[in-house]
Amino acid sequence: MRGDRFGRALRLPLLERPARWVVDRIGEAAYLLWRSRRADLCANLAHVLGLPADSRAVRSAARRAFQASARNIAALLVLRLTGGRWRPVVEMEGAPVALSGSPVILVSAHLGPFDVAAATLASTRRLRLVSVAAPMRPWWIDRSMRWLRGVSGIELVPPTAAGLLRVRRALQTGTPVVFLVDRDPAGNGQLVSFFGARTTLPDGPLRLARRLNCPIVPVFCYRAEHGYRVRSGEPLRVARTANRQQDITVALEALARQLECAIREAPDQWLVFSPVWRRGRGRPRPVSRRLFD
């Protein structure tokens, strides 16, 4: 189902094309020089494409992913420096999502211009969103990205006890909360089959949704020829039976299938530069569930 469009296009071909060329070269330089991140990304894409990590197709997709990441950073910088006077055109697809009045959890992936689209949505629709953002390494990248992503209307909170308490308060007051669930940086999620291999994915959003009896709406972003495309997936409801763990497991399996479909649509826009499948993931680290259950 086609939805609406929002944003403000700025069509300056004489400036846009050389700027894009420069940004793509920066992304390509990062691909060539940042060997550890390149190796991690290729290992991730090898799972998605079903090919060896050193194959030509995987390396080509990884190169394009580095360029896409550079374009995202450039767009966030323009959004910051222009104070929202420039906004990319975003086309919405899928059923409309109610983002006010009742609690809703949005889940997404590091896919396409995910942070740029969220910033555009918040500033254009004058929405307030709470986004859970895990820290990045090294520290200066984390600080820089938090500054770029911290546009008006989006509150970034860390996945700490204090941050998760803020998440619960936001949901209880009807403020949408966003989780990126395609990787488990803390290593304390739940085991699930993801692209045919076992790894852990975060189950905290599912536990919150079950406790508060609110829907989980997958939302995925893609870069289009002129602007961005945002598609809402099939909403998930976590069952509330006597077997809580089984309810979470079933919902996580369903969410993993939606993630797989979304990433397969554009694997070269999946921007995860740290390992998704690690050795030793067979035994997730214990974590207190009091903030979720």
Short mmCIF file of N, CA, C and O in Angstrom, two decimals, residues 117-205:
data_model
loop_
_atom_site.label_atom_id
_atom_site.label_comp_id
_atom_site.label_asym_id
_atom_site.label_seq_id
_atom_site.Cartn_x
_atom_site.Cartn_y
_atom_site.Cartn_z
N ALA A 117 16.09 9.10 8.15
CA ALA A 117 14.63 9.04 8.02
C ALA A 117 13.95 9.33 9.35
O ALA A 117 12.93 10.03 9.40
N ALA A 118 14.51 8.80 10.45
CA ALA A 118 13.92 9.07 11.77
C ALA A 118 14.00 10.55 12.11
O ALA A 118 13.04 11.13 12.63
N ALA A 119 15.13 11.17 11.81
CA ALA A 119 15.28 12.60 12.08
C ALA A 119 14.32 13.42 11.25
O ALA A 119 13.71 14.39 11.73
N THR A 120 14.14 13.04 9.98
CA THR A 120 13.21 13.76 9.11
C THR A 120 11.77 13.60 9.59
O THR A 120 10.98 14.56 9.61
N LEU A 121 11.41 12.37 9.98
CA LEU A 121 10.06 12.12 10.48
C LEU A 121 9.77 12.94 11.73
O LEU A 121 8.71 13.56 11.86
N ALA A 122 10.74 12.97 12.66
CA ALA A 122 10.53 13.70 13.91
C ALA A 122 10.37 15.19 13.66
O ALA A 122 9.49 15.85 14.25
N SER A 123 11.22 15.76 12.80
CA SER A 123 11.16 17.20 12.58
C SER A 123 9.97 17.61 11.72
O SER A 123 9.36 18.66 11.95
N THR A 124 9.59 16.77 10.74
CA THR A 124 8.48 17.13 9.85
C THR A 124 7.14 16.97 10.53
O THR A 124 6.26 17.83 10.42
N ARG A 125 6.97 15.86 11.24
CA ARG A 125 5.69 15.59 11.90
C ARG A 125 5.62 16.15 13.32
O ARG A 125 4.61 16.00 13.99
N ARG A 126 6.71 16.77 13.76
CA ARG A 126 6.79 17.32 15.11
C ARG A 126 6.45 16.26 16.17
O ARG A 126 5.64 16.48 17.07
N LEU A 127 7.09 15.14 15.99
CA LEU A 127 6.89 14.03 16.91
C LEU A 127 8.01 13.97 17.93
O LEU A 127 9.12 14.46 17.69
N ARG A 128 7.71 13.35 19.03
CA ARG A 128 8.73 13.04 20.02
C ARG A 128 8.95 11.54 20.01
O ARG A 128 8.01 10.76 20.10
N LEU A 129 10.21 11.14 19.88
CA LEU A 129 10.58 9.74 19.87
C LEU A 129 11.69 9.51 20.88
O LEU A 129 12.56 10.37 21.06
N VAL A 130 11.67 8.37 21.53
CA VAL A 130 12.77 7.94 22.38
C VAL A 130 13.45 6.78 21.66
O VAL A 130 12.80 5.81 21.29
N SER A 131 14.75 6.91 21.44
CA SER A 131 15.49 5.89 20.71
C SER A 131 16.58 5.32 21.60
O SER A 131 17.36 6.07 22.21
N VAL A 132 16.62 4.00 21.69
CA VAL A 132 17.65 3.32 22.48
C VAL A 132 18.86 3.11 21.58
O VAL A 132 18.77 2.45 20.54
N ALA A 133 20.00 3.70 21.96
CA ALA A 133 21.20 3.66 21.13
C ALA A 133 22.36 3.12 21.95
O ALA A 133 22.77 3.74 22.94
N ALA A 134 22.89 1.98 21.53
CA ALA A 134 24.05 1.40 22.21
C ALA A 134 25.29 2.22 21.88
O ALA A 134 25.42 2.75 20.77
N PRO A 135 26.22 2.36 22.81
CA PRO A 135 27.44 3.12 22.53
C PRO A 135 28.30 2.45 21.48
O PRO A 135 28.32 1.22 21.35
N MET A 136 29.01 3.27 20.70
CA MET A 136 29.90 2.77 19.66
C MET A 136 31.35 2.98 20.08
O MET A 136 31.65 3.76 20.98
N ARG A 137 32.23 2.27 19.41
CA ARG A 137 33.66 2.40 19.66
C ARG A 137 34.37 2.73 18.36
O ARG A 137 33.97 2.25 17.30
N PRO A 138 35.42 3.55 18.46
CA PRO A 138 35.95 4.25 19.64
C PRO A 138 35.02 5.35 20.12
O PRO A 138 34.05 5.67 19.46
N TRP A 139 35.38 5.93 21.25
CA TRP A 139 34.50 6.87 21.94
C TRP A 139 34.18 8.09 21.08
O TRP A 139 33.07 8.62 21.14
N TRP A 140 35.15 8.56 20.28
CA TRP A 140 34.93 9.79 19.53
C TRP A 140 33.89 9.57 18.42
O TRP A 140 33.18 10.50 18.05
N ILE A 141 33.80 8.35 17.89
CA ILE A 141 32.75 8.06 16.92
C ILE A 141 31.39 8.09 17.60
O ILE A 141 30.41 8.63 17.08
N ASP A 142 31.32 7.50 18.80
CA ASP A 142 30.06 7.49 19.54
C ASP A 142 29.59 8.91 19.84
O ASP A 142 28.43 9.26 19.62
N ARG A 143 30.51 9.75 20.31
CA ARG A 143 30.13 11.13 20.64
C ARG A 143 29.70 11.90 19.39
O ARG A 143 28.72 12.66 19.42
N SER A 144 30.42 11.70 18.29
CA SER A 144 30.08 12.40 17.04
C SER A 144 28.72 11.98 16.51
O SER A 144 27.90 12.81 16.11
N MET A 145 28.46 10.66 16.53
CA MET A 145 27.19 10.17 15.99
C MET A 145 26.02 10.58 16.88
O MET A 145 24.93 10.86 16.38
N ARG A 146 26.23 10.62 18.18
CA ARG A 146 25.13 11.07 19.05
C ARG A 146 24.82 12.54 18.80
O ARG A 146 23.66 12.95 18.87
N TRP A 147 25.84 13.33 18.52
CA TRP A 147 25.59 14.74 18.20
C TRP A 147 24.83 14.85 16.88
O TRP A 147 23.87 15.63 16.77
N LEU A 148 25.23 14.07 15.88
CA LEU A 148 24.56 14.14 14.58
C LEU A 148 23.12 13.67 14.67
O LEU A 148 22.23 14.23 14.03
N ARG A 149 22.87 12.62 15.46
CA ARG A 149 21.53 12.03 15.54
C ARG A 149 20.63 12.75 16.52
O ARG A 149 19.41 12.51 16.52
N GLY A 150 21.19 13.61 17.35
CA GLY A 150 20.39 14.24 18.40
C GLY A 150 19.61 15.44 17.92
O GLY A 150 19.75 16.54 18.46
N VAL A 151 18.79 15.25 16.91
CA VAL A 151 17.98 16.35 16.38
C VAL A 151 16.79 16.58 17.30
O VAL A 151 16.46 15.78 18.16
N SER A 152 16.13 17.71 17.08
CA SER A 152 14.97 18.07 17.90
C SER A 152 13.88 17.01 17.73
O SER A 152 13.54 16.62 16.62
N GLY A 153 13.34 16.56 18.85
CA GLY A 153 12.27 15.59 18.82
C GLY A 153 12.71 14.18 19.11
O GLY A 153 11.87 13.32 19.39
N ILE A 154 14.01 13.89 19.00
CA ILE A 154 14.52 12.54 19.26
C ILE A 154 15.38 12.57 20.52
O ILE A 154 16.36 13.31 20.61
N GLU A 155 15.02 11.75 21.48
CA GLU A 155 15.78 11.63 22.71
C GLU A 155 16.54 10.30 22.68
O GLU A 155 15.93 9.23 22.60
N LEU A 156 17.85 10.36 22.69
CA LEU A 156 18.68 9.16 22.67
C LEU A 156 18.97 8.72 24.10
O LEU A 156 19.42 9.52 24.92
N VAL A 157 18.72 7.46 24.39
CA VAL A 157 18.99 6.94 25.72
C VAL A 157 19.85 5.68 25.58
O VAL A 157 19.70 4.91 24.62
N PRO A 158 20.77 5.44 26.49
CA PRO A 158 21.62 4.25 26.42
C PRO A 158 20.87 3.03 26.97
O PRO A 158 19.91 3.17 27.72
N PRO A 159 21.31 1.82 26.60
CA PRO A 159 20.67 0.60 27.12
C PRO A 159 21.17 0.25 28.52
O PRO A 159 21.68 -0.84 28.76
N THR A 160 21.01 1.20 29.43
CA THR A 160 21.39 1.02 30.82
C THR A 160 20.12 0.97 31.67
O THR A 160 19.01 1.16 31.16
N ALA A 161 20.30 0.72 32.97
CA ALA A 161 19.14 0.68 33.86
C ALA A 161 18.38 2.00 33.82
O ALA A 161 17.15 2.03 33.72
N ALA A 162 19.12 3.12 33.89
CA ALA A 162 18.47 4.43 33.85
C ALA A 162 17.79 4.66 32.50
O ALA A 162 16.67 5.19 32.44
N GLY A 163 18.45 4.27 31.41
CA GLY A 163 17.86 4.46 30.10
C GLY A 163 16.60 3.64 29.90
O GLY A 163 15.62 4.11 29.33
N LEU A 164 16.60 2.40 30.40
CA LEU A 164 15.43 1.55 30.24
C LEU A 164 14.27 2.00 31.12
O LEU A 164 13.11 1.82 30.75
N LEU A 165 14.57 2.60 32.26
CA LEU A 165 13.50 3.19 33.06
C LEU A 165 12.87 4.36 32.32
O LEU A 165 11.64 4.55 32.36
N ARG A 166 13.70 5.13 31.60
CA ARG A 166 13.16 6.23 30.79
C ARG A 166 12.29 5.67 29.67
O ARG A 166 11.24 6.25 29.33
N VAL A 167 12.67 4.55 29.10
CA VAL A 167 11.89 3.92 28.06
C VAL A 167 10.51 3.51 28.59
O VAL A 167 9.48 3.77 27.95
N ARG A 168 10.48 2.91 29.75
CA ARG A 168 9.20 2.50 30.31
C ARG A 168 8.30 3.69 30.60
O ARG A 168 7.09 3.65 30.34
N ARG A 169 8.87 4.77 31.10
CA ARG A 169 8.06 5.97 31.37
C ARG A 169 7.52 6.55 30.07
O ARG A 169 6.38 7.01 30.01
N ALA A 170 8.36 6.54 29.02
CA ALA A 170 7.91 7.07 27.73
C ALA A 170 6.73 6.26 27.19
O ALA A 170 5.73 6.82 26.74
N LEU A 171 6.83 4.95 27.25
CA LEU A 171 5.74 4.11 26.75
C LEU A 171 4.47 4.30 27.56
O LEU A 171 3.36 4.33 27.01
N GLN A 172 4.62 4.45 28.86
CA GLN A 172 3.45 4.63 29.72
C GLN A 172 2.74 5.95 29.47
O GLN A 172 1.55 6.09 29.75
N THR A 173 3.46 6.93 28.90
CA THR A 173 2.85 8.22 28.57
C THR A 173 2.51 8.35 27.09
O THR A 173 2.14 9.43 26.63
N GLY A 174 2.66 7.25 26.33
CA GLY A 174 2.27 7.28 24.93
C GLY A 174 3.33 7.77 23.97
O GLY A 174 3.03 8.01 22.80
N THR A 175 4.58 7.92 24.41
CA THR A 175 5.66 8.34 23.52
C THR A 175 6.26 7.12 22.84
O THR A 175 6.67 6.17 23.52
N PRO A 176 6.32 7.09 21.50
CA PRO A 176 6.88 5.92 20.81
C PRO A 176 8.35 5.72 21.16
O PRO A 176 9.11 6.69 21.35
N VAL A 177 8.76 4.47 21.22
CA VAL A 177 10.14 4.11 21.52
C VAL A 177 10.68 3.27 20.36
O VAL A 177 9.98 2.40 19.83
N VAL A 178 11.93 3.55 19.96
CA VAL A 178 12.55 2.87 18.83
C VAL A 178 13.71 2.01 19.32
O VAL A 178 14.56 2.49 20.08
N PHE A 179 13.72 0.76 18.89
CA PHE A 179 14.83 -0.16 19.16
C PHE A 179 15.38 -0.66 17.82
O PHE A 179 14.61 -0.99 16.91
N LEU A 180 16.71 -0.74 17.71
CA LEU A 180 17.35 -1.41 16.59
C LEU A 180 17.69 -2.82 17.06
O LEU A 180 18.44 -2.99 18.02
N VAL A 181 17.13 -3.83 16.38
CA VAL A 181 17.16 -5.18 16.92
C VAL A 181 17.89 -6.18 16.02
O VAL A 181 17.74 -7.39 16.20
N ASP A 182 18.70 -5.70 15.07
CA ASP A 182 19.39 -6.62 14.17
C ASP A 182 20.77 -7.03 14.68
O ASP A 182 21.50 -7.73 13.98
N ARG A 183 21.15 -6.58 15.85
CA ARG A 183 22.38 -7.06 16.48
C ARG A 183 22.24 -6.93 17.98
O ARG A 183 21.40 -6.18 18.48
N ASP A 184 23.06 -7.67 18.70
CA ASP A 184 22.98 -7.74 20.15
C ASP A 184 24.34 -7.36 20.73
O ASP A 184 25.13 -8.24 21.10
N PRO A 185 24.65 -6.06 20.80
CA PRO A 185 25.99 -5.64 21.24
C PRO A 185 26.33 -6.07 22.66
O PRO A 185 27.50 -6.32 22.97
N ALA A 186 25.33 -6.17 23.53
CA ALA A 186 25.61 -6.56 24.91
C ALA A 186 25.78 -8.08 25.05
O ALA A 186 26.33 -8.55 26.05
N GLY A 187 25.32 -8.83 24.07
CA GLY A 187 25.45 -10.27 24.13
C GLY A 187 24.57 -10.95 25.16
O GLY A 187 24.84 -12.07 25.58
N ASN A 188 23.50 -10.28 25.58
CA ASN A 188 22.62 -10.86 26.59
C ASN A 188 21.20 -11.04 26.09
O ASN A 188 20.25 -11.10 26.87
N GLY A 189 21.05 -11.13 24.77
CA GLY A 189 19.73 -11.37 24.20
C GLY A 189 19.39 -12.85 24.22
O GLY A 189 19.93 -13.63 25.01
N GLN A 190 18.52 -13.25 23.33
CA GLN A 190 18.04 -14.64 23.30
C GLN A 190 18.48 -15.29 22.00
O GLN A 190 18.49 -14.67 20.94
N LEU A 191 18.86 -16.56 22.08
CA LEU A 191 19.28 -17.30 20.90
C LEU A 191 18.13 -17.45 19.92
O LEU A 191 16.99 -17.74 20.29
N VAL A 192 18.47 -17.26 18.64
CA VAL A 192 17.47 -17.39 17.58
C VAL A 192 18.20 -17.74 16.30
O VAL A 192 19.40 -17.42 16.14
N SER A 193 17.52 -18.38 15.38
CA SER A 193 18.09 -18.64 14.07
C SER A 193 17.95 -17.39 13.21
O SER A 193 16.84 -16.87 13.03
N PHE A 194 19.08 -16.90 12.70
CA PHE A 194 19.09 -15.66 11.92
C PHE A 194 19.92 -15.91 10.67
O PHE A 194 21.12 -16.15 10.76
N PHE A 195 19.28 -15.91 9.52
CA PHE A 195 19.93 -16.25 8.25
C PHE A 195 20.60 -17.63 8.34
O PHE A 195 21.71 -17.84 7.85
N GLY A 196 19.91 -18.56 8.97
CA GLY A 196 20.36 -19.94 8.99
C GLY A 196 21.43 -20.27 10.01
O GLY A 196 21.90 -21.41 10.05
N ALA A 197 21.82 -19.34 10.85
CA ALA A 197 22.83 -19.59 11.87
C ALA A 197 22.34 -19.04 13.21
O ALA A 197 21.62 -18.04 13.25
N ARG A 198 22.75 -19.69 14.28
CA ARG A 198 22.29 -19.29 15.60
C ARG A 198 23.11 -18.11 16.11
O ARG A 198 24.34 -18.08 16.00
N THR A 199 22.41 -17.12 16.64
CA THR A 199 23.04 -15.99 17.31
C THR A 199 22.03 -15.43 18.29
O THR A 199 20.90 -15.93 18.40
N THR A 200 22.41 -14.40 19.03
CA THR A 200 21.46 -13.77 19.94
C THR A 200 20.99 -12.45 19.36
O THR A 200 21.75 -11.72 18.73
N LEU A 201 19.71 -12.17 19.56
CA LEU A 201 19.12 -10.89 19.21
C LEU A 201 18.43 -10.34 20.45
O LEU A 201 17.99 -11.11 21.32
N PRO A 202 18.31 -9.02 20.56
CA PRO A 202 17.70 -8.43 21.76
C PRO A 202 16.24 -8.86 21.92
O PRO A 202 15.46 -8.81 20.98
N ASP A 203 15.90 -9.29 23.13
CA ASP A 203 14.51 -9.65 23.41
C ASP A 203 13.84 -8.65 24.35
O ASP A 203 12.66 -8.80 24.67
N GLY A 204 14.57 -7.62 24.78
CA GLY A 204 13.99 -6.62 25.69
C GLY A 204 12.75 -5.95 25.15
O GLY A 204 11.76 -5.81 25.88
N PRO A 205 12.73 -5.52 23.85
CA PRO A 205 11.51 -4.90 23.32
C PRO A 205 10.30 -5.83 23.38
O PRO A 205 9.18 -5.38 23.64
#
